[in-house]
Short mmCIF file of C-alpha atoms and ligand atoms in Angstrom, two decimals:
data_model
loop_
_atom_site.label_atom_id
_atom_site.label_comp_id
_atom_site.label_asym_id
_atom_site.label_seq_id
_atom_site.Cartn_x
_atom_site.Cartn_y
_atom_site.Cartn_z
CA UNK A 97 -26.39 -24.20 -21.48
CA UNK A 98 -23.15 -21.86 -21.83
CA UNK A 99 -20.02 -24.14 -20.14
CA UNK A 100 -18.44 -22.37 -17.27
CA UNK A 101 -16.64 -18.99 -17.98
CA UNK A 102 -12.64 -19.80 -17.44
CA UNK A 103 -11.45 -17.41 -14.73
CA UNK A 104 -7.91 -15.60 -14.33
CA UNK A 105 -7.55 -14.31 -10.57
CA UNK A 106 -4.61 -11.70 -10.69
CA UNK A 107 -3.21 -11.29 -6.86
CA UNK A 108 -0.79 -8.57 -6.05
CA UNK A 109 1.46 -6.90 -2.85
CA UNK A 110 4.77 -7.37 -1.15
CA UNK A 111 6.46 -9.29 0.73
CA UNK A 112 4.46 -11.84 3.05
CA UNK A 113 1.72 -9.68 2.42
CA UNK A 114 -0.55 -13.15 2.53
CA UNK A 115 -0.31 -14.38 -1.54
CA UNK A 116 -0.51 -17.80 -1.40
CA UNK A 117 -1.34 -18.85 1.29
CA UNK A 118 -4.40 -16.83 0.50
CA UNK A 119 -3.57 -17.95 -3.46
CA UNK A 120 -3.79 -21.57 -2.94
CA UNK A 121 -6.60 -21.09 -1.08
CA UNK A 122 -8.65 -19.69 -3.37
CA UNK A 123 -6.94 -23.01 -5.88
CA UNK A 124 -8.81 -25.34 -3.44
CA UNK A 125 -12.20 -23.38 -3.77
CA UNK A 126 -12.55 -22.64 -7.27
CA UNK A 127 -10.17 -25.42 -8.82
CA UNK A 128 -8.06 -23.02 -10.41
CA UNK A 129 -4.17 -23.84 -10.84
CA UNK A 130 -1.85 -22.05 -8.79
CA UNK A 131 1.09 -20.55 -9.80
CA UNK A 132 3.00 -18.65 -7.61
CA UNK A 133 5.44 -16.00 -9.96
CA UNK A 134 7.67 -15.22 -6.92
CA UNK A 135 8.80 -18.88 -6.89
CA UNK A 136 9.84 -18.20 -10.24
CA UNK A 137 12.13 -15.53 -9.97
CA UNK A 138 13.48 -17.18 -7.23
CA UNK A 139 13.74 -20.15 -9.01
CA UNK A 140 15.56 -18.50 -11.51
CA UNK A 141 17.74 -16.10 -9.18
CA UNK A 142 18.74 -19.14 -7.65
CA UNK A 143 19.88 -19.93 -10.84
CA UNK A 144 21.26 -17.45 -11.80
CA UNK A 145 24.00 -17.15 -8.39
CA UNK A 146 24.68 -21.19 -10.08
CA UNK A 147 25.96 -19.66 -12.99
CA UNK A 148 27.72 -17.19 -11.98
CA UNK A 149 25.53 -14.03 -12.97
CA UNK A 150 26.35 -10.47 -11.63
CA UNK A 151 23.17 -8.35 -10.89
CA UNK A 152 26.04 -5.54 -11.62
CA UNK A 153 27.16 -6.95 -14.70
CA UNK A 154 24.63 -7.36 -17.75
CA UNK A 155 26.41 -9.25 -19.79
CA UNK A 156 27.10 -12.00 -17.25
CA UNK A 157 22.69 -11.98 -16.96
CA UNK A 158 22.57 -12.02 -20.14
CA UNK A 159 25.23 -15.56 -20.79
CA UNK A 160 23.70 -16.66 -17.72
CA UNK A 161 20.28 -16.64 -19.14
CA UNK A 162 20.63 -18.63 -22.27
CA UNK A 163 19.59 -22.06 -22.34
CA UNK A 164 17.14 -22.38 -19.27
CA UNK A 165 14.82 -24.32 -21.21
CA UNK A 166 11.79 -23.54 -19.04
CA UNK A 167 8.93 -26.16 -18.39
CA UNK A 168 5.92 -27.18 -15.63
CA UNK A 169 5.56 -29.70 -13.61
CA UNK A 170 1.53 -29.34 -12.61
CA UNK A 171 1.75 -30.59 -8.84
CA UNK A 172 -1.60 -31.42 -7.21
CA UNK A 173 -3.00 -27.27 -7.92
CA UNK A 174 0.62 -25.77 -8.05
CA UNK A 175 2.17 -25.08 -11.22
CA UNK A 176 5.86 -25.48 -10.27
CA UNK A 177 8.91 -24.56 -12.89
CA UNK A 178 11.82 -26.90 -13.66
CA UNK A 179 14.82 -25.05 -15.52
CA UNK A 180 16.91 -27.69 -17.82
CA UNK A 181 14.66 -29.93 -16.60
CA UNK A 182 14.88 -29.58 -12.68
CA UNK A 183 12.96 -29.06 -9.51
CA UNK A 184 14.38 -26.19 -7.84
CA UNK A 185 14.26 -27.09 -4.30
CA UNK A 186 14.43 -25.06 -0.72
CA UNK A 187 17.16 -23.14 -2.47
CA UNK A 188 15.03 -20.79 -3.52
CA UNK A 189 14.02 -19.73 -0.15
CA UNK A 190 17.92 -19.27 1.73
CA UNK A 191 19.23 -16.13 2.57
CA UNK A 192 21.97 -15.93 -0.85
CA UNK A 193 18.25 -15.75 -2.71
CA UNK A 194 15.90 -13.61 -0.75
CA UNK A 195 19.19 -11.34 -0.64
CA UNK A 196 19.76 -11.63 -4.46
CA UNK A 197 15.82 -12.46 -6.38
CA UNK A 198 14.96 -8.30 -5.86
CA UNK A 199 18.14 -7.60 -7.97
CA UNK A 200 17.91 -9.84 -10.60
CA UNK A 201 14.38 -8.59 -11.28
CA UNK A 202 15.21 -5.77 -11.42
CA UNK A 203 16.85 -6.27 -14.80
CA UNK A 204 14.30 -6.47 -18.22
CA UNK A 205 15.95 -8.79 -19.82
CA UNK A 206 15.05 -11.53 -16.35
CA UNK A 207 11.87 -10.60 -16.66
CA UNK A 208 11.27 -10.74 -20.29
CA UNK A 209 12.23 -14.11 -19.83
CA UNK A 210 10.12 -14.86 -18.22
CA UNK A 211 7.20 -12.57 -19.45
CA UNK A 212 5.74 -16.07 -21.85
CA UNK A 213 6.33 -17.93 -19.70
CA UNK A 214 3.69 -17.16 -17.01
CA UNK A 215 1.33 -15.65 -19.82
CA UNK A 216 1.52 -18.99 -20.89
CA UNK A 217 0.85 -21.10 -17.51
CA UNK A 218 -3.08 -19.35 -18.65
CA UNK A 219 -3.25 -21.88 -21.42
CA UNK A 220 -1.70 -25.43 -18.67
CA UNK A 221 -4.64 -24.36 -17.01
CA UNK A 222 -7.07 -25.47 -19.56
CA UNK A 223 -5.75 -27.77 -20.51
CA UNK A 224 -5.13 -29.34 -17.37
CA UNK A 225 -8.41 -29.22 -16.89
CA UNK A 226 -9.21 -26.20 -14.01
CA UNK A 227 -11.14 -23.77 -14.58
CA UNK A 228 -8.95 -20.68 -14.59
CA UNK A 229 -5.73 -19.97 -13.02
CA UNK A 230 -4.66 -17.60 -10.05
CA UNK A 231 -1.11 -16.09 -10.67
CA UNK A 232 0.45 -14.47 -7.27
CA UNK A 233 3.13 -11.68 -7.78
CA UNK A 234 4.24 -7.74 -8.11
CA UNK A 235 3.09 -6.82 -11.61
CA UNK A 236 -0.10 -9.60 -12.71
CA UNK A 237 -2.24 -7.30 -12.36
CA UNK A 238 -0.97 -3.89 -13.84
CA UNK A 239 1.81 -6.41 -16.94
CA UNK A 240 0.46 -10.17 -17.20
CA UNK A 241 -2.56 -10.35 -17.10
CA UNK A 242 -4.12 -6.45 -17.58
CA UNK A 243 -7.23 -8.26 -18.51
CA UNK A 244 -7.92 -10.62 -15.35
CA UNK A 245 -10.94 -11.30 -14.67
CA UNK A 246 -10.51 -10.66 -10.70
CA UNK A 247 -7.74 -8.42 -9.36
CA UNK A 248 -6.55 -8.32 -5.42
CA UNK A 249 -3.73 -6.59 -3.96
CA UNK A 250 -2.69 -7.40 -0.17
CA UNK A 251 -1.39 -5.54 1.86
CA UNK A 252 0.17 -4.79 5.21
CA UNK A 253 2.26 -4.07 8.26
CA UNK A 254 5.85 -4.25 8.21
CA UNK A 255 6.79 -4.81 11.44
CA UNK A 256 3.66 -8.20 10.81
CA UNK A 257 5.33 -9.10 7.87
CA UNK A 258 8.82 -9.17 9.36
CA UNK A 259 7.29 -11.08 12.03
CA UNK A 260 5.37 -14.20 9.89
CA UNK A 261 8.97 -14.64 8.61
CA UNK A 262 10.52 -15.25 11.12
CA UNK A 263 7.82 -17.56 12.34
CA UNK A 264 8.44 -19.50 9.07
CA UNK A 265 11.62 -19.83 10.01
CA UNK A 266 13.31 -17.83 7.39
CA UNK A 267 15.91 -14.20 7.71
CA UNK A 268 14.15 -11.81 4.81
CA UNK A 269 14.34 -7.63 4.76
CA UNK A 270 10.40 -7.63 3.72
CA UNK A 271 10.61 -3.88 3.78
CA UNK A 272 13.65 -3.87 1.50
CA UNK A 273 12.57 -6.53 -1.04
CA UNK A 274 9.79 -4.08 -0.63
CA UNK A 275 11.70 -0.57 -1.66
CA UNK A 276 13.71 -2.45 -4.38
CA UNK A 277 10.03 -4.19 -5.75
CA UNK A 278 8.61 -1.13 -5.75
CA UNK A 279 11.05 2.04 -6.92
CA UNK A 280 12.27 -0.15 -10.28
CA UNK A 281 11.99 0.92 -13.25
CA UNK A 282 10.41 -2.03 -15.42
CA UNK A 283 6.74 -3.81 -14.16
CA UNK A 284 6.81 -2.27 -9.83
CA UNK A 285 4.73 -3.11 -7.69
CA UNK A 286 1.89 -1.30 -7.93
CA UNK A 287 -2.16 -1.37 -6.73
CA UNK A 288 -3.69 -2.48 -10.56
CA UNK A 289 -6.94 0.02 -11.51
CA UNK A 290 -9.15 -1.70 -10.74
CA UNK A 291 -7.80 -3.70 -7.75
CA UNK A 292 -9.46 -5.04 -4.24
CA UNK A 293 -7.43 -4.19 -2.11
CA UNK A 294 -7.32 -5.48 1.36
CA UNK A 295 -4.96 -5.20 4.85
CA UNK A 296 -3.99 -8.25 5.25
CA UNK A 297 -2.43 -7.29 8.94
CA UNK A 298 -5.29 -7.78 11.60
CA UNK A 299 -6.63 -11.13 9.27
CA UNK A 300 -6.08 -14.56 9.55
CA UNK A 301 -5.53 -16.27 6.38
CA UNK A 302 -8.90 -18.14 6.63
CA UNK A 303 -10.14 -14.64 7.23
CA UNK A 304 -8.57 -12.84 3.75
CA UNK A 305 -9.55 -16.24 1.39
CA UNK A 306 -13.02 -15.40 2.57
CA UNK A 307 -13.66 -12.29 1.42
CA UNK A 308 -11.46 -12.86 -1.55
CA UNK A 309 -14.64 -15.82 -3.16
CA UNK A 310 -17.43 -13.88 -2.27
CA UNK A 311 -15.77 -11.49 -4.67
CA UNK A 312 -15.52 -14.45 -7.16
CA UNK A 313 -18.43 -15.78 -5.99
CA UNK A 314 -20.93 -12.93 -6.18
CA UNK A 315 -19.23 -11.93 -9.99
CA UNK A 316 -19.92 -15.41 -11.11
CA UNK A 317 -23.22 -15.57 -9.99
CA UNK A 318 -24.49 -12.93 -11.48
CA UNK A 319 -22.70 -13.95 -14.68
O1 DC B 540 5.96 -13.65 -3.42
P1 DC B 540 8.05 -13.45 -3.76
O2 DC B 540 8.07 -12.53 -2.34
O3 DC B 540 8.24 -14.74 -2.93
O4 DC B 540 8.95 -13.11 -4.68
C1 DC B 540 10.39 -13.34 -4.38
C2 DC B 540 10.66 -11.54 -5.53
O5 DC B 540 10.22 -11.72 -6.80
C3 DC B 540 10.49 -10.63 -4.98
O6 DC B 540 11.45 -9.27 -4.42
C4 DC B 540 10.51 -9.66 -6.64
C5 DC B 540 10.41 -10.34 -7.84
N1 DC B 540 8.55 -10.97 -8.16
C6 DC B 540 8.35 -9.72 -8.92
O7 DC B 540 9.65 -9.03 -10.03
N2 DC B 540 7.33 -9.95 -9.74
C7 DC B 540 6.52 -10.95 -9.44
N3 DC B 540 5.65 -11.18 -10.40
C8 DC B 540 6.91 -11.76 -8.34
C9 DC B 540 8.43 -11.98 -7.69
#
């Protein structure tokens, strides 16, 4: 009897669209390794700021990208990034990082520093004994894993997304980040081909996760 298939689930969407909570729910439901690539861009941004890089000065970014030594620590079902042996802390959700992250994430050299790292999380999931990988971000179904088994795109009304961030105690201009993330030249936020698009404005996390889980379960039962 063939073993269970290893699945890759890509979830893309704007800021505070519900990606992390639903990815976490799916990781529990299907025993998937959960990779939050927004936290990777945030961690690298925080490191760039610490190393004195300015997103408007490419030479300073290139210099700061040297010797990042990216690693992964698996904590439960979460694949956490390490930079030069250190795991970033709460500073990755600070106002400074919220304001800088889209500017650094628009730089092709910085994106390519994270590309193979992100693809490598599939191997980390296999060797960790997971049934697959759920990766969330902006370009997962379009660039990182265009052949993902499942592609979802989450969106929600901007006012509701701002309220979600305020409830989390964060200062975050989600509409401005979306504008920057959608209009950059390299790997902009976009709806991947063939993605299941879900408006999460009036749905609870559990309702969104249930819809996604039923798409996955139906397909796995038919496999
Ligand atoms: O998911 P998040 O809001 O924590 O992501 C923070 C920023 O990281 C987002 O504004 C743009 C960038 N990002 C990206 O460019 N590509 C990804 N795959 C994930 C995040």
